[in-house]
Structure formats: C-alpha cells, structure tokens
PDB file of C-alpha atoms in Angstrom:
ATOM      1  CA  UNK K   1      93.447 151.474  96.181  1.00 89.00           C
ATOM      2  CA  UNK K   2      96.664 152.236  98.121  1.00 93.00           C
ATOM      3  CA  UNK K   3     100.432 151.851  96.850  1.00 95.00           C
ATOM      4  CA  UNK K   4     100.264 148.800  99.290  1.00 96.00           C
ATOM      5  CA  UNK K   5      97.181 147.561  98.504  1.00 97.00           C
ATOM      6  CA  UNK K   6      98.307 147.617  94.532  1.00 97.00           C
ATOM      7  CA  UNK K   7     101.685 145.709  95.711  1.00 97.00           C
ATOM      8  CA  UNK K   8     100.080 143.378  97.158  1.00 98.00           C
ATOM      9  CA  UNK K   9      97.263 142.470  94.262  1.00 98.00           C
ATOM     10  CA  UNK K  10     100.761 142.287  92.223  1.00 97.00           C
ATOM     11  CA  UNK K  11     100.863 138.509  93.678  1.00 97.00           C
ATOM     12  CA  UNK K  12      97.562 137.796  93.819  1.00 97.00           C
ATOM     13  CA  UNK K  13      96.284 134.087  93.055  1.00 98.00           C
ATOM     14  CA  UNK K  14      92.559 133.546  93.344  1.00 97.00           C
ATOM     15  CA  UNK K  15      92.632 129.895  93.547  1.00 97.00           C
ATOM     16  CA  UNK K  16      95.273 130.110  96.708  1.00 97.00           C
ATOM     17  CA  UNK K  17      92.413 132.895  98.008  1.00 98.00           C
ATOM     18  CA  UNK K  18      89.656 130.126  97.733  1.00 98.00           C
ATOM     19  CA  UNK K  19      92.185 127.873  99.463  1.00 97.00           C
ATOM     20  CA  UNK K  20      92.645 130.216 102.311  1.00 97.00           C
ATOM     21  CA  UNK K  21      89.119 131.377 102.760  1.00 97.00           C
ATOM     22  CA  UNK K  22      88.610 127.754 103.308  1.00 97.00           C
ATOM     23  CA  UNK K  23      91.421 127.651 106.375  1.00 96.00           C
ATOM     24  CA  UNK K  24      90.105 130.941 107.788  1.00 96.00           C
ATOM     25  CA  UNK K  25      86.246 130.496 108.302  1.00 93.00           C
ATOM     26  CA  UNK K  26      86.054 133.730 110.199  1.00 90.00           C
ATOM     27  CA  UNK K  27      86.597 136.075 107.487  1.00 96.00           C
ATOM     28  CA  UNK K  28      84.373 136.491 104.393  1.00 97.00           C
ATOM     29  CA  UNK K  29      85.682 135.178 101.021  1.00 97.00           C
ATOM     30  CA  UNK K  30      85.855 138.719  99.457  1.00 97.00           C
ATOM     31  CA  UNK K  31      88.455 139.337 102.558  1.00 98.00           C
ATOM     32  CA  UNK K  32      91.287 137.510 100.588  1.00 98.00           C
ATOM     33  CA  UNK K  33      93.182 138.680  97.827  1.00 98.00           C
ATOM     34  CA  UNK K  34      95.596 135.230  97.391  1.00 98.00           C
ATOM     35  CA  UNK K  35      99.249 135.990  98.562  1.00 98.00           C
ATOM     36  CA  UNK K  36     101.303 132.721  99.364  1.00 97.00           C
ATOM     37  CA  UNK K  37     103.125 133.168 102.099  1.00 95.00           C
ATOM     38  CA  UNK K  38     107.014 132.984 100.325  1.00 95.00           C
ATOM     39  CA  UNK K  39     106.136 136.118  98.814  1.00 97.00           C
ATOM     40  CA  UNK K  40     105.672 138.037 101.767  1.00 96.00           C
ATOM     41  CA  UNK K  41     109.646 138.745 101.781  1.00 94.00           C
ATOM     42  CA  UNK K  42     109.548 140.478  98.293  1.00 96.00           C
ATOM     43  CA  UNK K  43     106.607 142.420  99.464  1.00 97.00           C
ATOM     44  CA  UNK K  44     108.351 143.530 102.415  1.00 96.00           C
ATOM     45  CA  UNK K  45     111.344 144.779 100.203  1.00 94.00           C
ATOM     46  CA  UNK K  46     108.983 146.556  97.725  1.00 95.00           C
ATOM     47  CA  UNK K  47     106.866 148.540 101.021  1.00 93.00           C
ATOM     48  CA  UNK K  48     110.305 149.328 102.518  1.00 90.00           C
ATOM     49  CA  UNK K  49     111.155 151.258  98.844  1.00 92.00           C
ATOM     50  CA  UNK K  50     108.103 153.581  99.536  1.00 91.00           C
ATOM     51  CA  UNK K  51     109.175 155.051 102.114  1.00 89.00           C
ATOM     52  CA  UNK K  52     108.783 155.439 106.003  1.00 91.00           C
ATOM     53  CA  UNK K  53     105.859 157.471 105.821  1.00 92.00           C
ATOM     54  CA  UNK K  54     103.895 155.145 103.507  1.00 93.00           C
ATOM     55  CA  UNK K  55     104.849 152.459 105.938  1.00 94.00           C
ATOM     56  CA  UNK K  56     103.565 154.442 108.712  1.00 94.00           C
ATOM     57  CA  UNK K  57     100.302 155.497 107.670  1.00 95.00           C
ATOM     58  CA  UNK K  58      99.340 151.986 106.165  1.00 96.00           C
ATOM     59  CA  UNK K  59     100.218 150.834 109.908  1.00 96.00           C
ATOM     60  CA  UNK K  60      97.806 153.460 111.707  1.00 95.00           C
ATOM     61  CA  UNK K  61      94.675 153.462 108.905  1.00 95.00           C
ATOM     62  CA  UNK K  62      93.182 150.507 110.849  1.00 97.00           C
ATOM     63  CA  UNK K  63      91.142 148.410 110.295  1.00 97.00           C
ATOM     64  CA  UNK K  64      92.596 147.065 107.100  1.00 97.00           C
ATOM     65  CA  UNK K  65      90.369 145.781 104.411  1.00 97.00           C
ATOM     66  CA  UNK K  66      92.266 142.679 103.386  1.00 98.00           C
ATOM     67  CA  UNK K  67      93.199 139.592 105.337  1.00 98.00           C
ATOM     68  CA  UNK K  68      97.037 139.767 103.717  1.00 98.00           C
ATOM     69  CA  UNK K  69      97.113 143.617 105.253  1.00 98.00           C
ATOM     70  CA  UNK K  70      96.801 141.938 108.411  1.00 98.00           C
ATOM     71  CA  UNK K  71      99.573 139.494 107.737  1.00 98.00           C
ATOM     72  CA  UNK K  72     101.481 142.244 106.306  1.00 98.00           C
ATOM     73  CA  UNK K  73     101.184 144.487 109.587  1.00 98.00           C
ATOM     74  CA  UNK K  74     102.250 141.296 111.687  1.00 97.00           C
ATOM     75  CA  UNK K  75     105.224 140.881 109.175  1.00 97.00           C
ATOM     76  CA  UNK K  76     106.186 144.441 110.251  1.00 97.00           C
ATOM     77  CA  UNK K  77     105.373 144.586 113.999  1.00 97.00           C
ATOM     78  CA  UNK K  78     107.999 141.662 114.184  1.00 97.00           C
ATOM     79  CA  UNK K  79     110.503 143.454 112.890  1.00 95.00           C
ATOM     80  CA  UNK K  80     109.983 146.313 114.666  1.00 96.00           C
ATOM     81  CA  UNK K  81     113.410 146.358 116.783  1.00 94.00           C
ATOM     82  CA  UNK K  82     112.718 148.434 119.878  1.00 96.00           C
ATOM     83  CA  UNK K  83     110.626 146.918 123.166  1.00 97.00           C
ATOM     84  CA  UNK K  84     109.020 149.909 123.622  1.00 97.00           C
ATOM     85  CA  UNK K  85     107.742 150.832 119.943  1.00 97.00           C
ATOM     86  CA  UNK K  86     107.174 147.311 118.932  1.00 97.00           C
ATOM     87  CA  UNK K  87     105.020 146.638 122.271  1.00 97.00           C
ATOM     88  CA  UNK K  88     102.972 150.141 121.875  1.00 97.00           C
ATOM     89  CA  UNK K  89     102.388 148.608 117.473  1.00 97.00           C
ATOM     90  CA  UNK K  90     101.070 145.700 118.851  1.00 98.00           C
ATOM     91  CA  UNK K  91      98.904 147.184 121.084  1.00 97.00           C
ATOM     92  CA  UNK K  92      97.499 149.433 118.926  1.00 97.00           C
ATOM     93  CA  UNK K  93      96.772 146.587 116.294  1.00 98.00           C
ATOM     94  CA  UNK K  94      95.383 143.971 118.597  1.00 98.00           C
ATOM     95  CA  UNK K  95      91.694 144.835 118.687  1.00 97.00           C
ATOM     96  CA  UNK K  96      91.776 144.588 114.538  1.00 97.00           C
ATOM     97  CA  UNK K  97      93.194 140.849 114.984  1.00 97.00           C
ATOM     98  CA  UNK K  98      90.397 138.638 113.724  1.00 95.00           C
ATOM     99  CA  UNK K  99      91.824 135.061 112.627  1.00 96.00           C
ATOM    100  CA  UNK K 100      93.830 132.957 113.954  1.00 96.00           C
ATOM    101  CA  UNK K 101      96.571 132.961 110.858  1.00 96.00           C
ATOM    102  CA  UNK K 102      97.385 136.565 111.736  1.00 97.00           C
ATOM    103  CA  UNK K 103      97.829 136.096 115.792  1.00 97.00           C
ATOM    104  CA  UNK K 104      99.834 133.149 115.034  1.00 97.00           C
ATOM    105  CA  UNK K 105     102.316 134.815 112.823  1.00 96.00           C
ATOM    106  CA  UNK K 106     103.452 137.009 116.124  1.00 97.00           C
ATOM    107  CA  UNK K 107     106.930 136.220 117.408  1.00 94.00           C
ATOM    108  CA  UNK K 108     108.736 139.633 117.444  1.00 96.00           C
ATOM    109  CA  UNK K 109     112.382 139.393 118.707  1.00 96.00           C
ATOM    110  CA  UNK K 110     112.640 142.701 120.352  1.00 96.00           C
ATOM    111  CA  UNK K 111     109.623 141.284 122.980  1.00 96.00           C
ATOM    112  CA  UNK K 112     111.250 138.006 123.464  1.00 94.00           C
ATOM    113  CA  UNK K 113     114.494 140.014 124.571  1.00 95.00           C
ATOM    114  CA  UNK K 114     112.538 141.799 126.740  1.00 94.00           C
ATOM    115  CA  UNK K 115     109.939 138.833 128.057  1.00 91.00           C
ATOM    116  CA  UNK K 116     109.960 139.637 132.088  1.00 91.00           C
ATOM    117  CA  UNK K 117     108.852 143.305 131.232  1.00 95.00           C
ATOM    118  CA  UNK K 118     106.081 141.579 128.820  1.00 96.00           C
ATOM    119  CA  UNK K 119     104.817 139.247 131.685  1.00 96.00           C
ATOM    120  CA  UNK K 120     102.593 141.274 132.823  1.00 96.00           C
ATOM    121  CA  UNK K 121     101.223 142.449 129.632  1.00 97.00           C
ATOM    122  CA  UNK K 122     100.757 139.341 128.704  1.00 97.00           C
ATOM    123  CA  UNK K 123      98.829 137.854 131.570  1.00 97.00           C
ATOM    124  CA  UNK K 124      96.571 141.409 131.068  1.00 97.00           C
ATOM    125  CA  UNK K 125      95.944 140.132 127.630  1.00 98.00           C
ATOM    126  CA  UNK K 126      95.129 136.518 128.931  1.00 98.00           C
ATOM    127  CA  UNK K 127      92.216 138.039 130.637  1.00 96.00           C
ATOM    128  CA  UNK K 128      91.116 140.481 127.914  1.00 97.00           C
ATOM    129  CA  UNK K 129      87.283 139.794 126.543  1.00 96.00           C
ATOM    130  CA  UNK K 130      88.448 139.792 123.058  1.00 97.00           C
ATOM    131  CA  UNK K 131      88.711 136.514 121.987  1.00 97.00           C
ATOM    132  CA  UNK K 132      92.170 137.034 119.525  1.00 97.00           C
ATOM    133  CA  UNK K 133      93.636 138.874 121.879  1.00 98.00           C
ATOM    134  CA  UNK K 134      93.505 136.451 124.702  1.00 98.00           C
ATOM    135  CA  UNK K 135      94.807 134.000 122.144  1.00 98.00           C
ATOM    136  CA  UNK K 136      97.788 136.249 121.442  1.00 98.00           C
ATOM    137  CA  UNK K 137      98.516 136.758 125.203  1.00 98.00           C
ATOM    138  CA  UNK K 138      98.614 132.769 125.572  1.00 98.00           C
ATOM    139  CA  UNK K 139     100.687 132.129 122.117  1.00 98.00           C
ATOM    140  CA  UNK K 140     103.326 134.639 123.705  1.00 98.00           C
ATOM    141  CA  UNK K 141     103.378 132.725 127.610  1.00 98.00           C
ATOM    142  CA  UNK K 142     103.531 129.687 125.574  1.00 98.00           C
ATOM    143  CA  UNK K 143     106.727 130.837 122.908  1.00 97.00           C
ATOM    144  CA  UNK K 144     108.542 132.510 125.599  1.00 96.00           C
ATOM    145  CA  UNK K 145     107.435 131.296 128.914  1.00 97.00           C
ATOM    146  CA  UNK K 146     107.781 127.260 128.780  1.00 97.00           C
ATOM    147  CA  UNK K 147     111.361 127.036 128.878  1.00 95.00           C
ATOM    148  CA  UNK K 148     113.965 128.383 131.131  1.00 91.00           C
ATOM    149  CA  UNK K 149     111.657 130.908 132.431  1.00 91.00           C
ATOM    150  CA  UNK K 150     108.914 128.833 133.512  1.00 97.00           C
ATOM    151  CA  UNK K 151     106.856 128.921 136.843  1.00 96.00           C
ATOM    152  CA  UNK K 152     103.690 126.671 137.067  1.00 96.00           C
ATOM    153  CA  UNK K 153     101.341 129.424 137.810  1.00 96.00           C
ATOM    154  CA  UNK K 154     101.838 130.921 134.731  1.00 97.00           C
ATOM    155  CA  UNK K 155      99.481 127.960 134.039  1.00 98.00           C
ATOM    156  CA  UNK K 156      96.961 129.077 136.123  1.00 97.00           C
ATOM    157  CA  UNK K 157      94.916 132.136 134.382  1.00 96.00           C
ATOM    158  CA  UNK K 158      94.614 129.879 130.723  1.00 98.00           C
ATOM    159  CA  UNK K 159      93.078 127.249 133.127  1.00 98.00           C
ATOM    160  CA  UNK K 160      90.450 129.340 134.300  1.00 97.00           C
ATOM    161  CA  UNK K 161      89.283 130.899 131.031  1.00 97.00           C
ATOM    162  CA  UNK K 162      85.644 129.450 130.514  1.00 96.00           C
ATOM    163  CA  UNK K 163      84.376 131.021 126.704  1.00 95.00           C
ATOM    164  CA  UNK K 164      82.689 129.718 123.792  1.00 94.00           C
ATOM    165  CA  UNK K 165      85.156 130.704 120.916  1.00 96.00           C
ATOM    166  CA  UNK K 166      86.683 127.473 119.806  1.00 97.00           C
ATOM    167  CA  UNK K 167      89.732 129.955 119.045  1.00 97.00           C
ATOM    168  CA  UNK K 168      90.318 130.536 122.320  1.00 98.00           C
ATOM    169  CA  UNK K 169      89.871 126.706 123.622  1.00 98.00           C
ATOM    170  CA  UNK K 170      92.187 125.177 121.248  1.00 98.00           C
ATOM    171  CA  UNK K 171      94.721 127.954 121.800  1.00 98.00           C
ATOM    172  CA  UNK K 172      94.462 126.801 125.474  1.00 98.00           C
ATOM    173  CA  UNK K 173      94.716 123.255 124.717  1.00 98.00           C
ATOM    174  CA  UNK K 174      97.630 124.007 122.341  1.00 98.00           C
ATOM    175  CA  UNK K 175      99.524 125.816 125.475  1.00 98.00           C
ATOM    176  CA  UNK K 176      98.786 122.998 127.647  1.00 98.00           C
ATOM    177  CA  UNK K 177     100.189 120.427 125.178  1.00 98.00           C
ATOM    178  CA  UNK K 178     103.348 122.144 124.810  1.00 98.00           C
ATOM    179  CA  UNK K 179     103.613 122.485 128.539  1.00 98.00           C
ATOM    180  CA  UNK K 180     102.855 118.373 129.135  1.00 98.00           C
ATOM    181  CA  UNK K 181     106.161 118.428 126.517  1.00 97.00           C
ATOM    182  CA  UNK K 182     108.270 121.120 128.213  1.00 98.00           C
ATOM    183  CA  UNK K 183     106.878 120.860 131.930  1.00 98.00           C
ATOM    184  CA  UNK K 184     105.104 117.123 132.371  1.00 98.00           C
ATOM    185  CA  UNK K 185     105.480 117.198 136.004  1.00 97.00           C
ATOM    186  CA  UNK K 186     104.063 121.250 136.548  1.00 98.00           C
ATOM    187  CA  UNK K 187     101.033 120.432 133.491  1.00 98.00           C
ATOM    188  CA  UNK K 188      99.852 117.131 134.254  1.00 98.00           C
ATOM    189  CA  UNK K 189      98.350 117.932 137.889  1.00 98.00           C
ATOM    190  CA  UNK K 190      96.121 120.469 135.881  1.00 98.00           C
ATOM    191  CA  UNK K 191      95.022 117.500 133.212  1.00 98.00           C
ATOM    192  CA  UNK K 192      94.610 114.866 136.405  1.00 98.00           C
ATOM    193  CA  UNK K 193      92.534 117.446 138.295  1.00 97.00           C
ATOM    194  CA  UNK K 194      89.944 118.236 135.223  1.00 97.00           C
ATOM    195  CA  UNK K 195      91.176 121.934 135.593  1.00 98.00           C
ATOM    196  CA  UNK K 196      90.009 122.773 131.956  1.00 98.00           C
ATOM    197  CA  UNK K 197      86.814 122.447 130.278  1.00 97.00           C
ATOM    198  CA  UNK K 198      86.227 118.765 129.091  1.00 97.00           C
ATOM    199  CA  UNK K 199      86.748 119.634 125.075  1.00 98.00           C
ATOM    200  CA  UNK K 200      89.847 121.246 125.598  1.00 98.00           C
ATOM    201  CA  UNK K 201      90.725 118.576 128.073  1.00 98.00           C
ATOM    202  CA  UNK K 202      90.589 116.141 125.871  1.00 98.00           C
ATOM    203  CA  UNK K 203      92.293 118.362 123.451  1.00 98.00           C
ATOM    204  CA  UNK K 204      94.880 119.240 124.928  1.00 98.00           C
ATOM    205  CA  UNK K 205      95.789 115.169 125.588  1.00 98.00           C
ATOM    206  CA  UNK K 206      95.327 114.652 121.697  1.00 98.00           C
ATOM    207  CA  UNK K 207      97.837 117.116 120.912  1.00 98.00           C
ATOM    208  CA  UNK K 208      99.918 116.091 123.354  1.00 98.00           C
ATOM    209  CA  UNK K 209     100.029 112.431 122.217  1.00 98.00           C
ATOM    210  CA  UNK K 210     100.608 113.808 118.467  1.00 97.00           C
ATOM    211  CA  UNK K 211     103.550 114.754 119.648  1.00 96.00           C
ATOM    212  CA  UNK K 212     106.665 113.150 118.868  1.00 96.00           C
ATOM    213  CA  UNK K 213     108.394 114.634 122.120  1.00 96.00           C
ATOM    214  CA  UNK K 214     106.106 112.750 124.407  1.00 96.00           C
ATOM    215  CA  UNK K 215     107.154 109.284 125.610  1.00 96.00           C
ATOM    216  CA  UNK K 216     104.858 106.317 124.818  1.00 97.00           C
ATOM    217  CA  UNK K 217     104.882 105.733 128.558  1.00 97.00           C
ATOM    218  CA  UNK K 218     103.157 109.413 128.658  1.00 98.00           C
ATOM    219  CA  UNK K 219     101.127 108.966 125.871  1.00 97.00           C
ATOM    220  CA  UNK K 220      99.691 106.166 127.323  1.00 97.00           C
ATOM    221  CA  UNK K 221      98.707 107.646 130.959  1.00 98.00           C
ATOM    222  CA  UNK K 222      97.396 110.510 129.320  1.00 98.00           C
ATOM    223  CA  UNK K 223      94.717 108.670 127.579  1.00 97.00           C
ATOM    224  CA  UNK K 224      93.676 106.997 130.245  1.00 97.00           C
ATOM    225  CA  UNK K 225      92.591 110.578 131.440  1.00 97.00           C
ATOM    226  CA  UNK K 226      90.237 111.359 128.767  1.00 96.00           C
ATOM    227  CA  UNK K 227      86.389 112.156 129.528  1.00 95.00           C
ATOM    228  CA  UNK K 228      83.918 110.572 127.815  1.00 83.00           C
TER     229      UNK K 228
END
C-alpha cells in the first residue's frame, strides 16, 4: 500500500463506501474505500507534507486502484496553477476517468483563465470516442463557455453526438439545459428542431423546467415540445 493509499484508508467509512458504490454503478464495490468528501481538504494537507516527489509519482502511476485516488488526482489537477502544466495533467489523466463523480469534480482555475486557448481542446475532446472524456470536454464548454463568451455554434458538435452511454446523453442534456437558462433564444431553435436524440430531448426540457431560473412562461412552451 502507498503513503497515499494508507492516508487515505485513515478516513475510511465502509457504510459511506456502500453508499457511494450505490451512486457510481460503473465501478465495482471493492473500488471504494469510503472518504466523504469534507475530508478531502485534510487529505490534501497531509499529501502536500510528503513531499513533491510523492505527489508526483502518485500522479503518473496511473491507473489508480481506488475510486477516491481518482478524486484525489482531480483535487490536485485543479490546483495545479499554470495553463500549460495543469492542461498537459489533465491530459495525461483523462483516459483513466471512469465515473462521472470524478469528471464532474473538474473546474481548475488556471484553464478558466486561459478558456480561448482551451477552446479548441475542448471541442477535440467533444469528439473523442471515450465516453468520460467527451463528457469532460462538454462540462468545460458548459462552465466556461455559456456566459460572456458564448457563440451558438459552440452548441453545435454536443448536438451531433449520437452514442449509447447514458453518461454521455445526460451530460448533453445537462449542457443544453443550462444553455435554455443562459442562452434561451441561441438553445431553443436546437430543442424546436429535434436536433438531439429524443431521450436527451426530453431530458434536456426536464432539467430545464427543474430549474428555478426558467420562467413559467418557458417552462410551459418547453413542454409542449416533448416527444412521446
């Protein structure tokens, strides 16, 4: 077992492992050792403590054998402060992404700074064949790319994706529903013109109407638009 491996087991709680398994279907029970999330920051303290190197090596020996190794290597990669060394991390740790609770944590600073150099990364990602990884490319467009900074054909490669992983759908449906918050009028051509498959369609209008940023006058056109 590794010096992180044995930090980590410090805060171990099997019944919160049973509880995650249960939220991460992808991964095997035995892939959980039962860290709550709080006590990530502690951990974080206690890696820093053992020094650069350890830090290093536990962030190249991939692919980790725990699902709160992955979490942990996230954890770092966002605070990873240069562009340029936090974008090649990433990289290099993207094919070992394989649950959703580990792309989701992403949200590193130093690439938001830098978002127009990340663009096209991103839309490379968006049209990788890995399923997490195309997930990760669409969680970024949607964090950074909805705002201030938006253009409606950034829309237009998540609309075309056609896969089975229900992953991958529902991260498209979750982009579009922040977009028919953030961008009604650039979003809701590609919901009134059936651009996406039907289940994430539909989808994408139920998240959108869970929303408490949507207008009841929205809410209600957008379920007229459902498919049956």
């Amino acid at each position: 077992m590794t010096q992180i491996q044995k930090i980590l087991f410090e805060y171990q709680d099997k019944k919160y492992a049973d509880f995650s398994a249960k939220l991460v279907p992808t991964l095997p029970r035995e892939a959980f050792i039962g860290v709550r999330s709080p006590s990530f920051k502690m951990i974080l303290r206690q890696i820093k403590e053992l020094g650069e190197r350890e830090v290093q090596d536990f962030l190249q020996d991939l692919p980790h054998k725990y699902h709160e190794e992955n979490i942990l290597h996230i954890a770092l990669i966002n605070k990873t402060k240069g562009y340029e060394e936090c974008l090649a991390e990433l990289e290099h740790f993207l094919p070992y992404v394989n649950s959703w609770a580990v792309s989701d944590g992403l949200n590193p600073p130093a690439l938001k700074k830098n978002r127009q150099e990340l663009l096209p990364i991103l839309e490379r990602w968006i049209c990788d064949k890995a399923p997490f990884t195309q997930r990760v490319g669409m969680l970024l467009l949607m964090k950074y790319f909805l705002d201030e900074d938006f253009r409606p054909e950034y829309l237009e490669l998540p609309a075309k994706i056609r896969r089975r992983e229900y992953y991958v759908n529902m991260m498209i449906a979750w982009l579009f529903a922040e977009a028919l918050v953030k961008q009604w009028d650039a979003a809701l051509p590609f919901i009134q013109n059936r651009r996406l498959e039907p289940w994430t369609h539909n989808k994408a209008i139920q998240k959108a109407c869970e929303s408490f940023r949507v207008t009841p006058e929205h809410k209600e056109f957008l379920r007229s638009l459902k498919l049956c």
